[in-house]
Short mmCIF file of C-alpha atoms in Angstrom, two decimals:
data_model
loop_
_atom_site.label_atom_id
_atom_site.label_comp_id
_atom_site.label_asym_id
_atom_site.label_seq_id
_atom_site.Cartn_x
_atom_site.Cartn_y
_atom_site.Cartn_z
CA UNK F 25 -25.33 28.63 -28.09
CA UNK F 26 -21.34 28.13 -28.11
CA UNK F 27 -20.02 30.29 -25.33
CA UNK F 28 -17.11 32.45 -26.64
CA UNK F 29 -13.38 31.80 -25.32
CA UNK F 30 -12.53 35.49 -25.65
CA UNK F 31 -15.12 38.40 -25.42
CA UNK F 32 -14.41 41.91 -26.20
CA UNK F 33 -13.14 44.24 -23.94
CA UNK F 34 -15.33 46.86 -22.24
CA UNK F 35 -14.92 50.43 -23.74
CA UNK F 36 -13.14 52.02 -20.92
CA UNK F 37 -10.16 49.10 -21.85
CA UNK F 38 -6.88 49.97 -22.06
CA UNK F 39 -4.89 49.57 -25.13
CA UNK F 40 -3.00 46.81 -23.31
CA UNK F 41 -5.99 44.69 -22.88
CA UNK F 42 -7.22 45.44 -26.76
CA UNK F 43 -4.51 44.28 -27.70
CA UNK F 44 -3.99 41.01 -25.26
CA UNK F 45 -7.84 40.66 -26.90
CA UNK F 46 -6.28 40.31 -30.15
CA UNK F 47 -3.38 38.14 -29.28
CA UNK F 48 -5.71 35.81 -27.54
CA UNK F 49 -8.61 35.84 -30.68
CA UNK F 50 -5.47 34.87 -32.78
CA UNK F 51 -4.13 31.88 -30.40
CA UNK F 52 -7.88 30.85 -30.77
CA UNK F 53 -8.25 31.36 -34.40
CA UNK F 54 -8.07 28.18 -36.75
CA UNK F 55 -6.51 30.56 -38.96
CA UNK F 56 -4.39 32.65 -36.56
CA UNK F 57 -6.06 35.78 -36.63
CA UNK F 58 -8.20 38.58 -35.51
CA UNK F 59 -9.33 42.11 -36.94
CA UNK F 60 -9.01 45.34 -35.54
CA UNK F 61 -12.87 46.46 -36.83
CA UNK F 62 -14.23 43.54 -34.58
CA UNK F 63 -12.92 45.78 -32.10
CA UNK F 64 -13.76 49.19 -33.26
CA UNK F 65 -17.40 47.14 -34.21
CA UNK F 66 -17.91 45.88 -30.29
CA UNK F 67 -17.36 49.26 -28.53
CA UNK F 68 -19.39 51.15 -31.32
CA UNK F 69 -22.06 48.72 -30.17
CA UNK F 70 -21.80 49.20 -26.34
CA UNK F 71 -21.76 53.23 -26.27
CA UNK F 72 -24.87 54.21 -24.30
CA UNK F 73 -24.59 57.43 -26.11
CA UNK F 74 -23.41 57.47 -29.99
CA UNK F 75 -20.42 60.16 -30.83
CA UNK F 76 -22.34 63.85 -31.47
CA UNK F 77 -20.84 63.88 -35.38
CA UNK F 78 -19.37 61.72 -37.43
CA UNK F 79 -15.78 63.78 -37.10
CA UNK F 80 -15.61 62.37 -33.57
CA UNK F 81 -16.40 58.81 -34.36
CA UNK F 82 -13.54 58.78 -36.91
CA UNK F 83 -11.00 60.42 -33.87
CA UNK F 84 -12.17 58.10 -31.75
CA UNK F 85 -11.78 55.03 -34.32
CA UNK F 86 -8.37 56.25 -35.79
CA UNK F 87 -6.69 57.15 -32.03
CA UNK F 88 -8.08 53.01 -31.26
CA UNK F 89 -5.76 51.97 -33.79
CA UNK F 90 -3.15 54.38 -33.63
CA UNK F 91 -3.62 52.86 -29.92
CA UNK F 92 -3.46 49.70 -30.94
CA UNK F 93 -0.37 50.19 -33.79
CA UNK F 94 1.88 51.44 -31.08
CA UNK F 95 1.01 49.09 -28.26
CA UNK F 96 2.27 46.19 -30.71
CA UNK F 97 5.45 48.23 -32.03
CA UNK F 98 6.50 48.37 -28.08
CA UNK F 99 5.76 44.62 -27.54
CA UNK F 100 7.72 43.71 -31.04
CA UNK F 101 10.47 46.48 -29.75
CA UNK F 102 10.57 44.94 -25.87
CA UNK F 103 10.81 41.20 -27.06
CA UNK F 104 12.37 40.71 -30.77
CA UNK F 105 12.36 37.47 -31.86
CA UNK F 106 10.22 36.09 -28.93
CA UNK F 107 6.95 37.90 -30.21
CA UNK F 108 4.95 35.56 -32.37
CA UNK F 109 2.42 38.48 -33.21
CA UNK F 110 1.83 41.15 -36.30
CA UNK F 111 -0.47 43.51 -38.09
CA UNK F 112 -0.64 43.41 -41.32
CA UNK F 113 -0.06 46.15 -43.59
CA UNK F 114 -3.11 47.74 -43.70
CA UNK F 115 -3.25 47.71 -39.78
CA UNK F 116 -6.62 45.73 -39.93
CA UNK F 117 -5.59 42.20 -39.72
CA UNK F 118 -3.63 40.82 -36.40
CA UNK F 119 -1.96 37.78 -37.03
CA UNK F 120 -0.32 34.74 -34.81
CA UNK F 121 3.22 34.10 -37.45
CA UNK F 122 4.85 31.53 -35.91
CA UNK F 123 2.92 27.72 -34.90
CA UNK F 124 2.36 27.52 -31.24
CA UNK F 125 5.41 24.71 -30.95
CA UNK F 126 7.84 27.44 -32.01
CA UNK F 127 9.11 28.42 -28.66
CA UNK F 128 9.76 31.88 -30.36
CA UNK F 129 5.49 31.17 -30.03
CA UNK F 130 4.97 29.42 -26.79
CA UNK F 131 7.10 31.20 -24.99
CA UNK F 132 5.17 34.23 -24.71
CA UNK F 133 1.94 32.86 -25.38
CA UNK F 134 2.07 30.93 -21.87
CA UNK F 135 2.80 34.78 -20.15
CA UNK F 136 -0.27 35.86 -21.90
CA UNK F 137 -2.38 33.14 -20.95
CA UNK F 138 -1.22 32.93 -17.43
CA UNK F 139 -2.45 36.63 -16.96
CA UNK F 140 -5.68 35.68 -18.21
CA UNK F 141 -6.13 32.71 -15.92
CA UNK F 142 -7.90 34.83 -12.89
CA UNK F 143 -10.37 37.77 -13.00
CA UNK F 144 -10.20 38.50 -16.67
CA UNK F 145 -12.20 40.91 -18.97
CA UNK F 146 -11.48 39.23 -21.92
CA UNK F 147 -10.74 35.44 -21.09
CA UNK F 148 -14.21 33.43 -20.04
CA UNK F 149 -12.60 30.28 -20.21
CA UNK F 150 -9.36 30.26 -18.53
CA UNK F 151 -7.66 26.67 -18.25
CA UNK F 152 -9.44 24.13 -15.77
CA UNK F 153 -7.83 23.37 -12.43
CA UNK F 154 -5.71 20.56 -13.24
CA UNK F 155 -4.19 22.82 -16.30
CA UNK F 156 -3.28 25.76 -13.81
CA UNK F 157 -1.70 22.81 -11.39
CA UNK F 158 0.54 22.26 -13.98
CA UNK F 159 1.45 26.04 -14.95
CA UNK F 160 2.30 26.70 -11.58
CA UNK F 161 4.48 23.67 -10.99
CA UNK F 162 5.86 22.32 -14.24
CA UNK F 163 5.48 24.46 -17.34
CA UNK F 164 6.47 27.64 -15.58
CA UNK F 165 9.12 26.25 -14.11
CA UNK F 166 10.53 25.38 -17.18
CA UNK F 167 10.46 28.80 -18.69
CA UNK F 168 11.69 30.48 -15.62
CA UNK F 169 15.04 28.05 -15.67
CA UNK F 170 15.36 29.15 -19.07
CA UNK F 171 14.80 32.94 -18.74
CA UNK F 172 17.53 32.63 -16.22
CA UNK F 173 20.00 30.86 -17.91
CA UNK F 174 19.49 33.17 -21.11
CA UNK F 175 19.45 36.33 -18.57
CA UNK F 176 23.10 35.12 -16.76
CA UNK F 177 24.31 34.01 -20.20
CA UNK F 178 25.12 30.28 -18.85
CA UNK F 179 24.29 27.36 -16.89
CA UNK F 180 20.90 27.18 -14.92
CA UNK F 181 19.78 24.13 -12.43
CA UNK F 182 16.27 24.08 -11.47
CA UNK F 183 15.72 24.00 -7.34
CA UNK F 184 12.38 24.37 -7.66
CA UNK F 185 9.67 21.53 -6.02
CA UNK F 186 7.98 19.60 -6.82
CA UNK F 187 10.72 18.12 -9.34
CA UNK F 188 9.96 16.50 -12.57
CA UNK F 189 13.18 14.13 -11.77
CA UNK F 190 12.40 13.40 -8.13
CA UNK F 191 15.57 14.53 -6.88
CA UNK F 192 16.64 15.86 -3.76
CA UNK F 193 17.08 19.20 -3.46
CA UNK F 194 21.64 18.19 -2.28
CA UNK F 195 21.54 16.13 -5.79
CA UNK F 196 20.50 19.45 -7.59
CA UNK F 197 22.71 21.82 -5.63
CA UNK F 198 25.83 19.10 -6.23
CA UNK F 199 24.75 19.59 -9.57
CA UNK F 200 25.49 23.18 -9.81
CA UNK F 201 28.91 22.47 -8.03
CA UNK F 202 30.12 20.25 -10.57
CA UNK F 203 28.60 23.18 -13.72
CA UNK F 204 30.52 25.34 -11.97
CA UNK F 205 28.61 27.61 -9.57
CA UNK F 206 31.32 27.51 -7.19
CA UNK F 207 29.05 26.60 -4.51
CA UNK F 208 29.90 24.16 -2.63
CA UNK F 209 27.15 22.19 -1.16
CA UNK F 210 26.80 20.45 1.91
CA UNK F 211 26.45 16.53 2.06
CA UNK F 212 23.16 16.46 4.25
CA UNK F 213 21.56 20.10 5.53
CA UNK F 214 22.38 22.10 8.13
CA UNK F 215 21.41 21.77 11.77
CA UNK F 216 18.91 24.53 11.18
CA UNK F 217 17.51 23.68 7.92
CA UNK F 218 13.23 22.70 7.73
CA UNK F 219 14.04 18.47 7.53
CA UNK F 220 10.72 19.00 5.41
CA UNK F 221 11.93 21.52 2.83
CA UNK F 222 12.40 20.98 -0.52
CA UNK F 223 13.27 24.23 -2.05
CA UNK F 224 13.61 26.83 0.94
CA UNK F 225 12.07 29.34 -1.31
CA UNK F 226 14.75 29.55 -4.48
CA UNK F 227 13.30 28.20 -7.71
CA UNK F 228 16.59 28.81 -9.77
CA UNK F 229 20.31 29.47 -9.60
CA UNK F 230 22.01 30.73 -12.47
CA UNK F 231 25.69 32.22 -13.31
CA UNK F 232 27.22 33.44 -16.38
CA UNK F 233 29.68 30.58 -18.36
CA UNK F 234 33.20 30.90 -16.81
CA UNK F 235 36.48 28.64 -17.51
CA UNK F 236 36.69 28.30 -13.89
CA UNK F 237 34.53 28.63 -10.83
CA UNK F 238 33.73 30.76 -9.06
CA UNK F 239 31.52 32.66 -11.79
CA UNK F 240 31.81 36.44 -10.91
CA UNK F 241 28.13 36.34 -9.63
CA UNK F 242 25.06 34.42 -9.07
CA UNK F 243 21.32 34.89 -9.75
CA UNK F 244 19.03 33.19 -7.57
CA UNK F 245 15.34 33.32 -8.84
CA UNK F 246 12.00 33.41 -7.27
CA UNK F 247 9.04 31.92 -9.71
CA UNK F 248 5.81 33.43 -9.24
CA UNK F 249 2.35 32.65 -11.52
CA UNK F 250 0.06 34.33 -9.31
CA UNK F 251 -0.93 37.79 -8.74
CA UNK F 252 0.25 37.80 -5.00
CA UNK F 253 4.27 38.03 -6.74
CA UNK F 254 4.92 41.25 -4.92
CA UNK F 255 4.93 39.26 -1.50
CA UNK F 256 7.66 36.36 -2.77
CA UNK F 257 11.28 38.27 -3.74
CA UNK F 258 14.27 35.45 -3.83
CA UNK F 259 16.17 37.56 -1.29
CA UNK F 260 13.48 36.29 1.21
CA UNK F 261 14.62 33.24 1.83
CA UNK F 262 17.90 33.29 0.53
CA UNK F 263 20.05 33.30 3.76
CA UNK F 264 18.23 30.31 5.17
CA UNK F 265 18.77 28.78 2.06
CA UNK F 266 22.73 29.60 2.12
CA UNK F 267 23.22 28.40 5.81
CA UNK F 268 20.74 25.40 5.46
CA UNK F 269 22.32 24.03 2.27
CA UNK F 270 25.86 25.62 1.46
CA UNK F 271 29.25 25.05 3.00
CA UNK F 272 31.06 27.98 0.35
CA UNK F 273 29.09 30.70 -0.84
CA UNK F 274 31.51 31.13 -3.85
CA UNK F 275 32.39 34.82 -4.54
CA UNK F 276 29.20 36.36 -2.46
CA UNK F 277 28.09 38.47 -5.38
CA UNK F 278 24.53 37.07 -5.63
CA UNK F 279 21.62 38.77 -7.38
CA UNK F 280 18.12 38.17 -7.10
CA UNK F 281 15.53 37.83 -9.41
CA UNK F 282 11.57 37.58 -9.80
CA UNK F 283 9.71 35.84 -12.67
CA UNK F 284 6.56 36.95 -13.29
CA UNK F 285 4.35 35.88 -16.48
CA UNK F 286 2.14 39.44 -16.24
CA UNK F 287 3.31 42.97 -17.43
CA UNK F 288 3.96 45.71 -14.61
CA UNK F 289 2.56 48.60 -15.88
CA UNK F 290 2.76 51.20 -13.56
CA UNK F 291 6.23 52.88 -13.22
CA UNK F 292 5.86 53.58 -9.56
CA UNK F 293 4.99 49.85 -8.43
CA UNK F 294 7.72 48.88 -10.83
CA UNK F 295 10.52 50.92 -9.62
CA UNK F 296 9.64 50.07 -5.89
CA UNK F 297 9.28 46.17 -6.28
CA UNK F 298 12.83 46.33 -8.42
CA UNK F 299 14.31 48.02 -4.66
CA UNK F 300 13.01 44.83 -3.11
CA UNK F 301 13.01 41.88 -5.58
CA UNK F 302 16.09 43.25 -7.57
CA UNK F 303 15.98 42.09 -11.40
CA UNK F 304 12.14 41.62 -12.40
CA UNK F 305 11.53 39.89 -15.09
CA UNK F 306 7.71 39.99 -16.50
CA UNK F 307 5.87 38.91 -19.60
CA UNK F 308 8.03 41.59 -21.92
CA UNK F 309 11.46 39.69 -20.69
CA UNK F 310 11.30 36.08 -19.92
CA UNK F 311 10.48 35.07 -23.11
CA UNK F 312 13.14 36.65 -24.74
CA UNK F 313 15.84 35.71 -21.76
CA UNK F 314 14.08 31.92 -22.00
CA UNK F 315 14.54 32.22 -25.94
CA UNK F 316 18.37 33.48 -25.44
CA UNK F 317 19.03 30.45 -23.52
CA UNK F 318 17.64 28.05 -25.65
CA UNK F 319 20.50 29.11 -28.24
CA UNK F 320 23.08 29.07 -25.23
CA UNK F 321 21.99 25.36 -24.88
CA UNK F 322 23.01 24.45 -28.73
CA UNK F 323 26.27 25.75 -28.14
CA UNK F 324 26.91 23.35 -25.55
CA UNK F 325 26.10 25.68 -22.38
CA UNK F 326 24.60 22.98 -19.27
CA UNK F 327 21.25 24.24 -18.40
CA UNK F 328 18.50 22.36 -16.46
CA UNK F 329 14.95 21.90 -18.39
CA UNK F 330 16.26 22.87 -21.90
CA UNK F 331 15.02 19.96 -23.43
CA UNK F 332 11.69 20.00 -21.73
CA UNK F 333 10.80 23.21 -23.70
CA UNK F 334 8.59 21.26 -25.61
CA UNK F 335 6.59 20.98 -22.11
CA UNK F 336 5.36 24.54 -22.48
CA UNK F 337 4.00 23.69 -26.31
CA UNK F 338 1.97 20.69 -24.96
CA UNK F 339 0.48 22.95 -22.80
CA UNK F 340 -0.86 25.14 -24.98
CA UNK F 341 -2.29 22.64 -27.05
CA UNK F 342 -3.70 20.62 -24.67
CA UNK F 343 -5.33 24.29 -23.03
CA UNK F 344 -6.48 25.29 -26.87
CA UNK F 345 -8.34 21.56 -27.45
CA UNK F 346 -9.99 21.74 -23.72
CA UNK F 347 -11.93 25.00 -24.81
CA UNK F 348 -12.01 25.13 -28.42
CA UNK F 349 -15.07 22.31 -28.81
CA UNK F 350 -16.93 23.19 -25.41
#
């Protein structure tokens, strides 16, 4: 017997899960979709104990997809254009709309499947080893350099090792002098610096376009794929980074960011990290920041990694063939 990529959530599930279950099915779906009564269907089947009446089974089966309707009109509300996902108009049909080398598409869909890749409910074939390798230190990389270009509303370079182009980390930070960062960077590192670092802990610097450095501020970005995020804010590292690689720091307004591919849920956790890790971006933001820049980029706006986008697409396809005959 075929073992199933996605399985239905338990009953207890939150909406947010349901509804990852749905956007998953879909991604998995020759046809792009899934149906909401597959749900309803699966936890009718695992109650230990069937409703009293037949009044509570409809509640409980019309609050699921009330559930279910609103959980989707936040996602579509939180990231626009950069949500590939829909119901249909009868709210039983969930659809993928846009072909998974849309980046309005894979930009979200890698977020979603990056949550999935450890400890999920509803994912029992996450990618294989050599798949996640190259999340964590390619694909993501690419989407973070994009969701902070879009964010700062200019140029991007991306710091981050290992380096698709085998540069230096000086080459990249030169880079960013001559876009315009107005830092200026130092011809060999400082006396201090690791002589085995190659990215001190920043990922990506970004700055909104100016006609002249210095930009009025700087983002530098932390990239993290795992669920140990909390424990890696940019600001870290940062002054290590400045002394070790940096002669002028520009204007000294510098922001910090974290990229994350999961959703933060909890209010509490979320408003404490942002007091330590500054600007967080998760799964309902770096697609549409990563989106933003890609239309910065056709305007003329330098950015590193804009045209391996297509990176993220092969990805995806290359995760969807590895399961989808096994």
């Amino acid at each position: 017997m075929t073992k199933r990529i996605v399985v239905p959530p338990p009953v207890e599930a939150d909406v947010s899960v349901i509804v990852d279950w749905l956007e998953l099915t879909s991604f998995f779906d020759h046809f792009g979709r899934a149906r909401v009564d597959e749900i309803a269907g699966s936890f009718k089947t695992q109650e230990e104990t069937p409703p009293d009446n037949f009044g509570d089974a409809d509640r409980d089966n019309d609050n699921l997809r009330e559930g279910i309707e609103n959980e989707v009109l936040a996602r579509q509300k939180a990231l626009g254009d950069a949500y590939p996902f829909a119901l249909d108009d009868t709210g039983e049909e969930f659809r993928l709309e846009r072909q998974i080398d849309d980046p309005r598409a894979s930009f979200y869909l890698l977020c979603l499947i990056a949550t999935h890749i450890s400890k999920s409910v509803i994912l029992s074939q996450p990618p294989c080893d050599k798949l996640v390798y190259k999340l964590r230190n390619r694909v993501f990389q690419v989407l973070g350099t994009l969701a902070v270009a879009g964010f700062a509303q200019g140029p991007a370079v991306s710091v981050g090792y290992p380096r698709q182009t085998k540069e230096g980390i000086l080459t990249v930070l030169a880079r960013a002098q001559q876009w315009g960062s107005g830092l200026i960077a130092r011809n060999k590192p400082g006396k201090h610096a690791n002589p085995r670092a190659n990215d001190a802990g920043i990922d990506v610097i970004g700055w909104p376009q100016s006609d002249r450095p210095p930009p009025p501020h700087i983002y530098f970005a932390q990239l993290a794929s795992g669920k140990n995020w909390t424990l890696k804010p940019a600001m870290l590292e940062y002054s290590n980074f400045m002394d070790d690689f940096f002669e002028e720091h520009g204007t000294a307004q510098h922001n910090f960011v974290t990229i994350i591919p999961h959703r933060i849920f909890d209010e509490l956790t979320f408003t404490r990290q942002s007091k330590t890790h500054k600007a967080i971006f998760d799964r309902h933001r770096a697609p549409r920041h990563a989106l933003a820049a890609l239309q910065l980029h056709d305007r003329g706006v330098l950015m590193d990694e804009a045209c391996n986008a297509h990176q993220i697409y092969r990805w995806l396809r290359q995760y969807r063939r590895s399961v989808s005959f096994t």
